[in-house]
Short mmCIF file of C-alpha atoms and ligand atoms in Angstrom, two decimals:
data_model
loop_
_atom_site.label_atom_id
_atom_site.label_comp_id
_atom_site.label_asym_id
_atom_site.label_seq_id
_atom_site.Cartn_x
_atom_site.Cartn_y
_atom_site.Cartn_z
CA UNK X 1 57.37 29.68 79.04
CA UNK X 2 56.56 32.77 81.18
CA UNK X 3 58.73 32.87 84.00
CA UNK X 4 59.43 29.27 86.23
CA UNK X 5 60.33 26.13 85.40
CA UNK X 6 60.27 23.38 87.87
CA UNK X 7 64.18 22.18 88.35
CA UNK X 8 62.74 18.69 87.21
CA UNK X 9 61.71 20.04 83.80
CA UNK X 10 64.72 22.99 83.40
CA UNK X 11 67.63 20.66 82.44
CA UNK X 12 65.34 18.63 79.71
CA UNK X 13 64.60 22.15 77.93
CA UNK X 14 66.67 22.66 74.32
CA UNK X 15 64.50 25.53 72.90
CA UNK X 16 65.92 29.02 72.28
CA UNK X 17 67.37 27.88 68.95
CA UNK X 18 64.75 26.67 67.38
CA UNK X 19 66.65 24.68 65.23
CA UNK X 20 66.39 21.01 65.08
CA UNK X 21 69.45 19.59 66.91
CA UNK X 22 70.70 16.18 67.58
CA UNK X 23 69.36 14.19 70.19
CA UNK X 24 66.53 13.31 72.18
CA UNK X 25 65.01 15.63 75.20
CA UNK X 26 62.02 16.23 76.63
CA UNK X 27 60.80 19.47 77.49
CA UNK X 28 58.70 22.16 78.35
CA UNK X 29 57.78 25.01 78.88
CA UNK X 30 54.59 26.33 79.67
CA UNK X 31 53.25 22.98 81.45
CA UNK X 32 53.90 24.79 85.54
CA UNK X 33 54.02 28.31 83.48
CA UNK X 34 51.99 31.12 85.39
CA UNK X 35 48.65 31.85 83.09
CA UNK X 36 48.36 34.39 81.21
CA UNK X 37 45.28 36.74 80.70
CA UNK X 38 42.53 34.88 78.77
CA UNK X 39 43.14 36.31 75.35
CA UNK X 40 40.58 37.72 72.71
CA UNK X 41 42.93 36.47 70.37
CA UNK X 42 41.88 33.36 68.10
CA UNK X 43 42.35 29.83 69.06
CA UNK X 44 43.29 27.77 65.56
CA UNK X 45 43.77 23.91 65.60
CA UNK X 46 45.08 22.85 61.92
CA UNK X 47 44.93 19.34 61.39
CA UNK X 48 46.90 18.43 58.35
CA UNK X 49 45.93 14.89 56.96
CA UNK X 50 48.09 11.94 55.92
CA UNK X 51 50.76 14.51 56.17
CA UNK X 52 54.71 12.26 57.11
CA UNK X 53 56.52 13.72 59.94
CA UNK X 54 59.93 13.32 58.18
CA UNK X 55 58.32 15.43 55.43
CA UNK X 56 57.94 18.71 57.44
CA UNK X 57 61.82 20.66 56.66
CA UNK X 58 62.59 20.86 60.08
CA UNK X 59 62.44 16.88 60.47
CA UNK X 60 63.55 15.91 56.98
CA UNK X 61 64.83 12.93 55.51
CA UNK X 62 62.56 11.42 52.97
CA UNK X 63 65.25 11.79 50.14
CA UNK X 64 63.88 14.31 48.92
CA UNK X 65 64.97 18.28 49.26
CA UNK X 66 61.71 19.08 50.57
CA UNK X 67 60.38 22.45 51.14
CA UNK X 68 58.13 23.91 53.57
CA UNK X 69 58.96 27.08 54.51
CA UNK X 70 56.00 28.16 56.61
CA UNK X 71 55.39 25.41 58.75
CA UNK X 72 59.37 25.30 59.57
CA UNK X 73 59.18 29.10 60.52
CA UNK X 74 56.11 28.33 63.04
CA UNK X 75 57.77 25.88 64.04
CA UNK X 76 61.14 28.27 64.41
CA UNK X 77 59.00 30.57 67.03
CA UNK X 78 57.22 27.58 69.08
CA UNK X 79 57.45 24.35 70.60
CA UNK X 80 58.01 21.45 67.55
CA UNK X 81 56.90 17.95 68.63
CA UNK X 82 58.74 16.07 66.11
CA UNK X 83 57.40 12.50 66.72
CA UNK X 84 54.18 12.57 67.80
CA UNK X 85 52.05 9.30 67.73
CA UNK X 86 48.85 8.77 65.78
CA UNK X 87 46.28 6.35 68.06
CA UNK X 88 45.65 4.84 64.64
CA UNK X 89 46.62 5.80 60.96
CA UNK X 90 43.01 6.33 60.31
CA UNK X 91 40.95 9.90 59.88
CA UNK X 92 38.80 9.50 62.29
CA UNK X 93 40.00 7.86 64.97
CA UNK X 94 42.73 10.35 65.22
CA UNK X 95 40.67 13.46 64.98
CA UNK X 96 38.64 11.65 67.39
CA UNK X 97 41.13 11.58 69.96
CA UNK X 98 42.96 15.50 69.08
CA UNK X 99 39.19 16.81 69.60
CA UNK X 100 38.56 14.50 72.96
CA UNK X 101 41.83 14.33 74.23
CA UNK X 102 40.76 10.51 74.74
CA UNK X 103 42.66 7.70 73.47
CA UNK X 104 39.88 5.58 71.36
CA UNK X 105 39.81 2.45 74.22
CA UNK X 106 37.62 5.59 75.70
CA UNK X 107 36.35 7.70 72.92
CA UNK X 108 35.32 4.41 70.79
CA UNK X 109 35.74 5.71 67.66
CA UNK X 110 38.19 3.16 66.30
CA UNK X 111 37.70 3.00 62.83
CA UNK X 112 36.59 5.66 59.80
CA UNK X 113 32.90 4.21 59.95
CA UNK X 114 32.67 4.88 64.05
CA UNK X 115 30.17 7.66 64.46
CA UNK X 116 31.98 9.73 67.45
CA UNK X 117 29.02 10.02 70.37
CA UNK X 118 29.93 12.41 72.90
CA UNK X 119 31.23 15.80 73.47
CA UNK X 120 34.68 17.57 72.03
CA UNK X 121 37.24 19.88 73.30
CA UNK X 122 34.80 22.57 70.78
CA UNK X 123 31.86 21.45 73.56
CA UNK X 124 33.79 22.74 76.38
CA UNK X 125 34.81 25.96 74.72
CA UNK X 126 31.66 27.17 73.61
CA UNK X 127 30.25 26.22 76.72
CA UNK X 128 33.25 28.83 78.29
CA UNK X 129 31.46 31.62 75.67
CA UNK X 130 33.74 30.58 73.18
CA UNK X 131 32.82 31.28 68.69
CA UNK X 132 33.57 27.44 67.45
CA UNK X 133 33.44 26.62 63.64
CA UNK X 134 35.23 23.78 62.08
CA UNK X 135 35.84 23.50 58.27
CA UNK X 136 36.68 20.28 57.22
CA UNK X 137 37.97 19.31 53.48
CA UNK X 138 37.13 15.48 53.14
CA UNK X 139 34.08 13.48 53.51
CA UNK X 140 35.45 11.02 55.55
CA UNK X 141 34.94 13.67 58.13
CA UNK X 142 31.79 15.54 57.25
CA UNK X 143 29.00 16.11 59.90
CA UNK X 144 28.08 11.89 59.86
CA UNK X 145 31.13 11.37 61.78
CA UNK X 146 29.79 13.05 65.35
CA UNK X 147 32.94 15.39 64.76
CA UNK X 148 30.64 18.16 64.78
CA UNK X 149 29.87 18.02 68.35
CA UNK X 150 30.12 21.22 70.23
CA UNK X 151 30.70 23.59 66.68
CA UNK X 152 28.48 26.04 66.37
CA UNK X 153 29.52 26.52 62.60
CA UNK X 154 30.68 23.03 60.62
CA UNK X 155 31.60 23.43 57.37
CA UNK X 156 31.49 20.53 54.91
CA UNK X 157 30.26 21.66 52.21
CA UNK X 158 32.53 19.82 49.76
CA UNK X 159 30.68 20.91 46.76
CA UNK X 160 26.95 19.80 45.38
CA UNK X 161 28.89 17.69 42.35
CA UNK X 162 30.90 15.55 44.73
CA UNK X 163 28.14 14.86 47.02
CA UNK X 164 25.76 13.09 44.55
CA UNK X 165 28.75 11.63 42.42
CA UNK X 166 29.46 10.09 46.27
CA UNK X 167 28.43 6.28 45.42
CA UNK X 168 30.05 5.90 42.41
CA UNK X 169 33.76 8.12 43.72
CA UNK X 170 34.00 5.34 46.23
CA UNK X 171 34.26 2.50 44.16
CA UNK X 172 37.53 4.32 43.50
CA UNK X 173 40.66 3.12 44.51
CA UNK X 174 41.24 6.21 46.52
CA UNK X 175 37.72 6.49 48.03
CA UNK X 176 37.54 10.03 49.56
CA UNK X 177 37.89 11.84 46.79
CA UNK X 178 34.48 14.34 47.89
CA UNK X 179 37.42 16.69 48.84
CA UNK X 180 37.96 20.48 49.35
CA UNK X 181 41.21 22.02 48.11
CA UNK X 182 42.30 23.47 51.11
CA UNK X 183 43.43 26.74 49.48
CA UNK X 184 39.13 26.81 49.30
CA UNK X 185 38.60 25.38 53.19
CA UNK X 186 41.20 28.27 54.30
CA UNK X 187 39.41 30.89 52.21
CA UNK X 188 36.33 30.21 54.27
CA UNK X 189 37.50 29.97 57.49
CA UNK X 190 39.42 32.79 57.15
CA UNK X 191 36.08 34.55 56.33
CA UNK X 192 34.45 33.20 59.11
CA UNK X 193 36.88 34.15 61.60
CA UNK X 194 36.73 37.71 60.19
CA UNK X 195 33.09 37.80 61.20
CA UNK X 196 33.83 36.81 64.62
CA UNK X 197 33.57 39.75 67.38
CA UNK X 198 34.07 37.60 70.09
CA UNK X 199 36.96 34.71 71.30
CA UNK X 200 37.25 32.15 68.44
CA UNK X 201 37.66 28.38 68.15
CA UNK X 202 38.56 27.50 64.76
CA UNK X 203 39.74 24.23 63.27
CA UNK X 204 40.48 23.78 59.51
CA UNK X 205 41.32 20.18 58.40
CA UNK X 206 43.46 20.13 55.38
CA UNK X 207 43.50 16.94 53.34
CA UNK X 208 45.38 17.35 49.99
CA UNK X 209 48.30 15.08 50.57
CA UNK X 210 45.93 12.48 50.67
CA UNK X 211 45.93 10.15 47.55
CA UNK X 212 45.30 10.88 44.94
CA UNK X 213 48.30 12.67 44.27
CA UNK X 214 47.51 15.63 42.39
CA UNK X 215 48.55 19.51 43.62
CA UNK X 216 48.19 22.62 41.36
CA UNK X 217 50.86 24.45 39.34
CA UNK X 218 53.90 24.62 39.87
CA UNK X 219 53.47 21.86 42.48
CA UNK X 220 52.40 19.06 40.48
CA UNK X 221 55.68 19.26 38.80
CA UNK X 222 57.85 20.85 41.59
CA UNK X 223 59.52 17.69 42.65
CA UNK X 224 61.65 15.13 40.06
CA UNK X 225 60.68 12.21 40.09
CA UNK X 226 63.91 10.91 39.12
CA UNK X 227 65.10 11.83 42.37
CA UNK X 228 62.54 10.21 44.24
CA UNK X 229 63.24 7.49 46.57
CA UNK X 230 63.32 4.36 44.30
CA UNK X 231 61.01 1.99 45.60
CA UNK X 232 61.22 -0.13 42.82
CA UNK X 233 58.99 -0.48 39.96
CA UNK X 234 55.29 -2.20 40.12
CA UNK X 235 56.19 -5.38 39.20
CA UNK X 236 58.68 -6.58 41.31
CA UNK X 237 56.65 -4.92 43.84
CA UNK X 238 53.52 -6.78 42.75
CA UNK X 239 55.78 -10.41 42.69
CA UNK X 240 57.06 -9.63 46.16
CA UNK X 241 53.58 -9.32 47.64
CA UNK X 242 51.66 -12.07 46.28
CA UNK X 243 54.11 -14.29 47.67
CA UNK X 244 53.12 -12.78 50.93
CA UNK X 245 49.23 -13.72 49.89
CA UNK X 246 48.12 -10.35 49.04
CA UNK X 247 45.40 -10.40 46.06
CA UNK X 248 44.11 -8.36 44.00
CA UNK X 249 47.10 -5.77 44.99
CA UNK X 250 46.61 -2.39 43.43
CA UNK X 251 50.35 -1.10 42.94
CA UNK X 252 50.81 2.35 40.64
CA UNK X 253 52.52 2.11 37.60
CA UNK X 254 55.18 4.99 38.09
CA UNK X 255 55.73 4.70 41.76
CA UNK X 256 58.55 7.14 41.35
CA UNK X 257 56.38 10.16 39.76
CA UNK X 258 53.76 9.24 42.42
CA UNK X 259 56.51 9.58 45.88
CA UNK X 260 57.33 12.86 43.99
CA UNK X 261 53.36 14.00 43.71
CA UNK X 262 53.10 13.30 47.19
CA UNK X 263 55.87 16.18 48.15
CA UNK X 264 54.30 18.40 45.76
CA UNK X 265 50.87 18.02 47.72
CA UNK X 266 52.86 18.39 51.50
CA UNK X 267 54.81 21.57 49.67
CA UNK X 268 51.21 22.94 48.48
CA UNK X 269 49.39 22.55 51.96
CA UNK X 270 52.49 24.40 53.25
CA UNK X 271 51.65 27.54 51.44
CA UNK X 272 47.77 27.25 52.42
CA UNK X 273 48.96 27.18 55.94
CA UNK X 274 50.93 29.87 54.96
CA UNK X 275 48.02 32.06 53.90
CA UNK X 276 45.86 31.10 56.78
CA UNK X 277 48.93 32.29 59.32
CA UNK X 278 49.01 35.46 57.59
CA UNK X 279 45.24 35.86 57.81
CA UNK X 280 46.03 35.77 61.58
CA UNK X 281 46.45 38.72 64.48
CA UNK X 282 50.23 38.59 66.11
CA UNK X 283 48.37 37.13 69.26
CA UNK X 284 46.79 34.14 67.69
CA UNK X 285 47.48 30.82 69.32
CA UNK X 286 48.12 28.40 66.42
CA UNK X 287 48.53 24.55 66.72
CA UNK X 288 49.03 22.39 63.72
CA UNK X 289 49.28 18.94 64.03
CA UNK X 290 49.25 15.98 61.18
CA UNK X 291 46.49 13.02 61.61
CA UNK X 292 48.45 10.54 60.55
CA UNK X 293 51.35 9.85 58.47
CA UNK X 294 51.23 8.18 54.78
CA UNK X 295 53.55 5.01 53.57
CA UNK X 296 55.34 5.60 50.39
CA UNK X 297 56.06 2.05 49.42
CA UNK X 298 57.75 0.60 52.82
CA UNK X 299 56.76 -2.69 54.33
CA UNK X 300 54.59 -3.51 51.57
CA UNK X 301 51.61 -0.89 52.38
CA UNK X 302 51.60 1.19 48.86
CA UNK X 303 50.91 5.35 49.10
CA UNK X 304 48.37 4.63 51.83
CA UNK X 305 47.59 4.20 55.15
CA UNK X 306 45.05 2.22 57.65
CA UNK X 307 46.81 -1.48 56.92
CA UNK X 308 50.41 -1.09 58.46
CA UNK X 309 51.79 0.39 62.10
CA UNK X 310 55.41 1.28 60.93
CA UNK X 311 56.86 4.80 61.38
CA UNK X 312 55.31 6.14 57.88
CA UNK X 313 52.11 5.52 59.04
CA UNK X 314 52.12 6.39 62.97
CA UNK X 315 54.51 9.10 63.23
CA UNK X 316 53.17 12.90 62.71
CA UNK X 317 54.18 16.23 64.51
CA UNK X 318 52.80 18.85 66.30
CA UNK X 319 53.67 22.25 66.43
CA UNK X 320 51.75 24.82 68.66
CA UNK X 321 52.76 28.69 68.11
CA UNK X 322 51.42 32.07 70.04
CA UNK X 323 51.44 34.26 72.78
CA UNK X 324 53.52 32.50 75.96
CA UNK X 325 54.42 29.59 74.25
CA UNK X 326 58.39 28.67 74.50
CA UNK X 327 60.59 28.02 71.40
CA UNK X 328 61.33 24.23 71.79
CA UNK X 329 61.78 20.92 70.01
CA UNK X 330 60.50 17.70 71.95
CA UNK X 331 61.82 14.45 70.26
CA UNK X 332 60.66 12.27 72.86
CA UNK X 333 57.38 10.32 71.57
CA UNK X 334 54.19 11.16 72.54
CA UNK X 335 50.37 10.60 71.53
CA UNK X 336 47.98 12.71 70.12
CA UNK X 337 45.68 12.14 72.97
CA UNK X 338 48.03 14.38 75.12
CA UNK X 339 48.26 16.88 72.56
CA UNK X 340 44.43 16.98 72.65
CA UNK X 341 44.29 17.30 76.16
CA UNK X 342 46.41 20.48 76.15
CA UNK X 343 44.18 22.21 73.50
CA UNK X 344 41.84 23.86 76.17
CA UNK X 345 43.99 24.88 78.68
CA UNK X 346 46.45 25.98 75.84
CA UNK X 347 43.38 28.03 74.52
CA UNK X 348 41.82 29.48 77.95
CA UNK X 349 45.40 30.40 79.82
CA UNK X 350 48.45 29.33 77.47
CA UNK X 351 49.59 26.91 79.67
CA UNK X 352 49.56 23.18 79.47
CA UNK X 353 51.88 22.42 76.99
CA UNK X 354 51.97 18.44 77.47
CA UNK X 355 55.76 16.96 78.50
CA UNK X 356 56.41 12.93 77.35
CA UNK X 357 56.75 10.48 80.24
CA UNK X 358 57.89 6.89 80.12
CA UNK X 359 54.24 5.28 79.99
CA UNK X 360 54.10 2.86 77.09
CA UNK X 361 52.46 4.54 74.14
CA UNK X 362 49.79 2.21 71.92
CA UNK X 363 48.59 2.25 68.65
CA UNK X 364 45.98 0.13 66.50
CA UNK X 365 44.21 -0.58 62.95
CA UNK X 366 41.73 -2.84 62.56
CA UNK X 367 42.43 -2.12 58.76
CA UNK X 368 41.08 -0.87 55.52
CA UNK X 369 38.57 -3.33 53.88
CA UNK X 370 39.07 -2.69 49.78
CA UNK X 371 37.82 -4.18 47.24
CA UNK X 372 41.14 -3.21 45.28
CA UNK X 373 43.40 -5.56 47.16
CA UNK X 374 42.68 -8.52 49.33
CA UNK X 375 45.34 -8.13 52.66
CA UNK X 376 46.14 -11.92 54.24
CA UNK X 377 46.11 -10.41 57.36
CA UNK X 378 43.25 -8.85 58.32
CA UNK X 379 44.09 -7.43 61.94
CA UNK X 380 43.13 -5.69 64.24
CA UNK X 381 47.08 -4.77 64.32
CA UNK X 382 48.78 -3.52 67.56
CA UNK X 383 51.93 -1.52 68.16
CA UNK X 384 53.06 -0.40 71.59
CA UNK X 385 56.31 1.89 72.12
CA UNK X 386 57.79 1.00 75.66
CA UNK X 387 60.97 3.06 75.56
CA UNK X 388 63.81 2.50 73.26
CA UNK X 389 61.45 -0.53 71.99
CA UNK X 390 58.92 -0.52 69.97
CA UNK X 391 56.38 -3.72 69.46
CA UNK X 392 54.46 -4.85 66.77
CA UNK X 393 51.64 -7.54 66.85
CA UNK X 394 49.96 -8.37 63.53
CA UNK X 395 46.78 -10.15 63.57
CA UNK X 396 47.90 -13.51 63.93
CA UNK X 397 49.30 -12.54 66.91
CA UNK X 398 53.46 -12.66 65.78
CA UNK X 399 55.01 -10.20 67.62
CA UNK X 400 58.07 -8.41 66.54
CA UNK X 401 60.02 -5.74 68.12
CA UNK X 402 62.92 -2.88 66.75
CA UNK X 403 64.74 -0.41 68.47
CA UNK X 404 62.95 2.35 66.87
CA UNK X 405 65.94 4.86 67.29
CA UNK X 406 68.83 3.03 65.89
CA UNK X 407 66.76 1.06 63.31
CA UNK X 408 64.37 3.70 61.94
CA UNK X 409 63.45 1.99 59.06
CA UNK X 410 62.08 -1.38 61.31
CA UNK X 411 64.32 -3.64 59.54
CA UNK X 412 65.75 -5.67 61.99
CA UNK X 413 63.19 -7.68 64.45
CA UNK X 414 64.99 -8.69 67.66
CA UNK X 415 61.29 -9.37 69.49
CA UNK X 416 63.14 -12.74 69.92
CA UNK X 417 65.78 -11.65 72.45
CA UNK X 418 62.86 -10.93 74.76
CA UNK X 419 60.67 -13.64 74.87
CA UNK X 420 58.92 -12.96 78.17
CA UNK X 421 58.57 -9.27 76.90
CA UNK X 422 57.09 -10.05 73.75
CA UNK X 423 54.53 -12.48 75.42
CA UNK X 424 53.26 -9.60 77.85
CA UNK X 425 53.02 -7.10 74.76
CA UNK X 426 51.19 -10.17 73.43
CA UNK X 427 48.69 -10.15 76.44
CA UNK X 428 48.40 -6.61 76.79
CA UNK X 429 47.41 -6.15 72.90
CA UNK X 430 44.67 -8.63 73.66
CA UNK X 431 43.04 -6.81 77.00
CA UNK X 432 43.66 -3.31 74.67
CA UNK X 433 41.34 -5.68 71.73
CA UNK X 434 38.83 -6.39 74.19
CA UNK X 435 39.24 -2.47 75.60
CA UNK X 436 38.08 -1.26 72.09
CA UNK X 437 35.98 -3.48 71.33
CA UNK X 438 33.91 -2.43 74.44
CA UNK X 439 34.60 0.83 73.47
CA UNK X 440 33.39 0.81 69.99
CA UNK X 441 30.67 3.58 69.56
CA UNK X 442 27.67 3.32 66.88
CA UNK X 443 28.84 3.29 63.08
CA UNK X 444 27.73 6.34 61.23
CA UNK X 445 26.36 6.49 58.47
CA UNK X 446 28.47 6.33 56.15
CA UNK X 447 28.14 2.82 55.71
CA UNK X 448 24.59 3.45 53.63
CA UNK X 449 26.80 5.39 51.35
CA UNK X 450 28.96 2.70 50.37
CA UNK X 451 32.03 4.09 52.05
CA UNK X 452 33.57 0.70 53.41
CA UNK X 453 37.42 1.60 53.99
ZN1 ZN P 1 43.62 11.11 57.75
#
C-alpha cells in the first residue's frame, strides 16, 4: 500500500496489526497503489500442496496446537488471504489456474491427467526479460503436465530410483509417491536463484503433506496422536460408508496417529519455507499459496482429496510478502484464479493485489478413479459459493446448500428453504459441465504410465 487508497476500498482495510482478528473484511491495498520501480529483486511463487487452510497458525482450529512459525510471521508483514478457493482439490488443475490466472472452464485442464496446452504467467515474464525456473517435488506435476510452459529451467528431477519404480509406486494406495522432500527442492532452487544475475521468476512446489504421512525427526513424532481430533476408529468408519455404497473403501487403521502425521508434515514444510525465506534478499517479493486443502476424515472422504467439495478440501490461503505490499488479512473468499492473475503485475510493479467481490465463486471434481475404493457417486461434483451460501451438487444432481459461516463444518443442509435457488445452482452446474467439458485440453501422458487418479 504505497500512498492512496480509493475511499471505496479505505474503510474495508484491517491490516496494520497483522494479527488475525474477528470478522470478515475485504481489503486492499496495493490494487489502485502507485507502482513502484521494477525491482531486481526475486519474484518467488511457493505453492504448498494439499496443505488445510485452518492448519496455517494464523487461521487455526484443527484441534490441534499447531505450529508454524514462519509462514505466520510472513504472513505477520503482508497481506494473509485466509480463505482462498481451490478451482478443484486436484494438483493440476489448481496449479493450472495460479500459473494462468484462468479458471479451468478456460484453461481446460480439469483433471490430474489434463496436459495444460498454452502459455503461463512464467511465458509472459520471460518474455518481459525475466530468469524463470520452476522446481517441482511430485510427479503428478513433472514436465508431462504442460506446466513447464514458459520456464526456462524445470526441475523434476525426482530421483532416477523413483522414476523407473513409477509403474509399480502407483498401484499404491497413495499413488504419487515419485516425490522430492522439499528440504531437497528448496536446496536447489535456492542454488539456482544464486546463479541468477538478472530479475528472477522462481516457483518451488512443495508436496510433503501429501499422503503418505511421513515427515523427518522430530516431526514424525512432534504431534500426539492422542490429542488428535477423534474421528473414530476404522471400523465404524468402514460400517458407516458401505451403507452409503462405497466398496472396496481403504480406511487406515490408526486414523488418530495418521491426523497427527499430517501436522507433523504441514509443521515440517513450515521450516523448509523457512529456509527458503532466509535464502532470500530483504526486497524479495514472496507469495505462498496452498493448492488445495486435504480431508482428515470429514464427510466420509479419508486423508485425501479429489472426491469431496467441503471446506477441507477447497479452502487454502494465500499469503504474498515484499517490497510495497500492505500488512492485511482478507477473510472474504476468493479463487485462486484471481490470485494468479495478480502474480505478474505483483512481480513487474507491486501492485495488483486482487480485492474479493460478490461474483459467485465455483468449484469442481470430476473425481479420483482408484482401484482402492469404489465411490457410488462418481461426479463430476459442483460447488458454487454465492455469498453467505454455499451450494453443493453431487453427481446425481442433489443439491444441498449451508451457510458456510455459521455452519463451518457443512452439517446442516437448508438447500430446501430455497427451492428456486437450488434449481438455478442446479442449471448453472450443468452449463459450467458442458463449459469444461468444451474446455478439456489433451490428456498427458501420464496415462501410459499407469497414473489413473
Ligand atoms: Zn495438490
Amino acid at each position: 500500500m504505497r500512498g492512496s487508497q480509493s475511499p471505496r476500498t479505505a474503510g474495508r482495510i484491517r491490516a496494520a496489526t497483522g494479527l488475525l482478528a474477528v470478522g470478515s473484511l475485504g481489503i486492499l491495498a496495493c490494487a489502485e497503489g502507485t507502482p513502484r520501480p521494477v525491482p531486481s529483486a526475486p519474484f518467488v511463487l511457493v505453492t504448498l500442496d494439499t496443505f488445510r487452510a485452518d492448519h496455517l497458525g494464523r487461521i487455526g482450529g484443527a484441534g490441534h496446537r499447531l505450529e508454524t512459525p514462519n509462514l505466520d510471521a510472513l504472513a505477520d508483514r503482508g497481506t494473509l488471504y485466509s480463505r482462498a478457493l481451490a478451482p478443484a482439490p486436484q494438483t493440476v488443475p489448481s496449479h493450472a489456474t495460479l500459473l494462468t490466472g484462468e479458471a479451468p472452464a478456460s484453461h481446460g485442464a480439469i483433471t490430474n491427467r489434463s496436459r495444460l496446452d498454452r502459455p503461463t504467467i512464467a511465458s509472459q515474464l520471460r518474455d518481459a526479460g525475466w530468469r524463470t525456473g520452476a522446481f517441482v517435488s511430485s510427479f503428478v506435476l513433472a514436465r508431462h503436465t504442460g506446466l513447464d510452459a514458459g520456464f526456462e529451467t524445470y526441475d523434476d528431477l525426482l530421483g532416477l530410483r523413483e522414476r523407473i519404480g513409477v509403474g509399480s509406486l502407483f498401484r499404491d494406495r497413495f499413488p504419487p509417491t515419485a516425490e522430492r522432500r522439499g528440504d531437497r527442492t528448496a536446496a536447489a532452487a535456492i542454488d539456482w536463484l544464486q546463479r541468477g544475475t538478472t530479475r528472477s521468476f522462481l516457483w518451488i512446489h512443495l508436496y510433503d503433506p501429501h499422503a503418505p504421512y511421513d515427515p523427518p525427526p522430530p516431526w514424525d513424532r512432534h504431534y500426539d496422536a492422542s490429542g488428535a481430533d477423534a474421528p473414530g476408529n476404522p471400523q465404524q468408519v468402514r460400517a458407516s460408508m458401505a451403507g452409503q455404497g462405497w466398496t472396496n473403501l481403504f480406511v487406515p487403521q490408526d486414523l488418530r496417529a495418521a491426523v497427527a502425521r499430517y501436522a507433523g508434515e504441514v509443521s515440517w514444510t513450515d521450516a523448509v519455507v523457512g529456509t527458503l525465506v532466509a535464502a532470500l534478499p530483504a526486497d524479495a517479493t514472496i507469495v505462498v499459496v496452498s493448492d488445495h486443502g486435504e480431508s482428515l476424515v470429514e464427510h466420509g472422504e479419508f486423508l485425501g482429496h479429489g472426491r469431496t467439495l467441503y471446506e477441507p478440501s477447497l479452502r487454502v490461503f494465500a499469503i504474498a510478502a515484499g517490497p510495497g505490499i500492505a500488512r492485511a488479512v482478507v477473510d472474504d473468499p476468493i479463487p485462486l484464479d484471481a490470485i494468479g492473475r495478480a502474480l505478474v503485475p505483483l512481480a513487474t510493479t507491486g501492485a495488483g493485489l486482487p480485492v474479493p467481490d460478490s461474483e459467485p465463486i465455483w468449484a469442481f471434481t470430476y473425481g479420483e478413479r482408484s482401484e482402492a475404493s469404489v465411490d457410488p457417486d462418481p461426479g463430476p461434483r459442483f460447488a458454487s459459493y454465492d455469498g453467505p451460501t454455499k451450494w453443493i451438487v453431487d453427481g446425481r444432481g442433489n443439491v444441498r446448500a449451508f451457510q458456510w459461516r455459521e455452519d463451518p463444518g457443512e452439517m446442516h443442509d437448508v438447500a430446501a428453504e430455497d427451492p428456486t435457488a437450488a434449481a438455478i445452482v442446479l442449471a448453472e452446474s450443468q452449463a459450467l459441465r458442458a463449459q469444461l467439458e468444451a474446455a478439456r485440453s489433451t490428456e498427458s501422458a501420464v496415462r501410459a504410465l499407469g497414473y489413473t487418479e
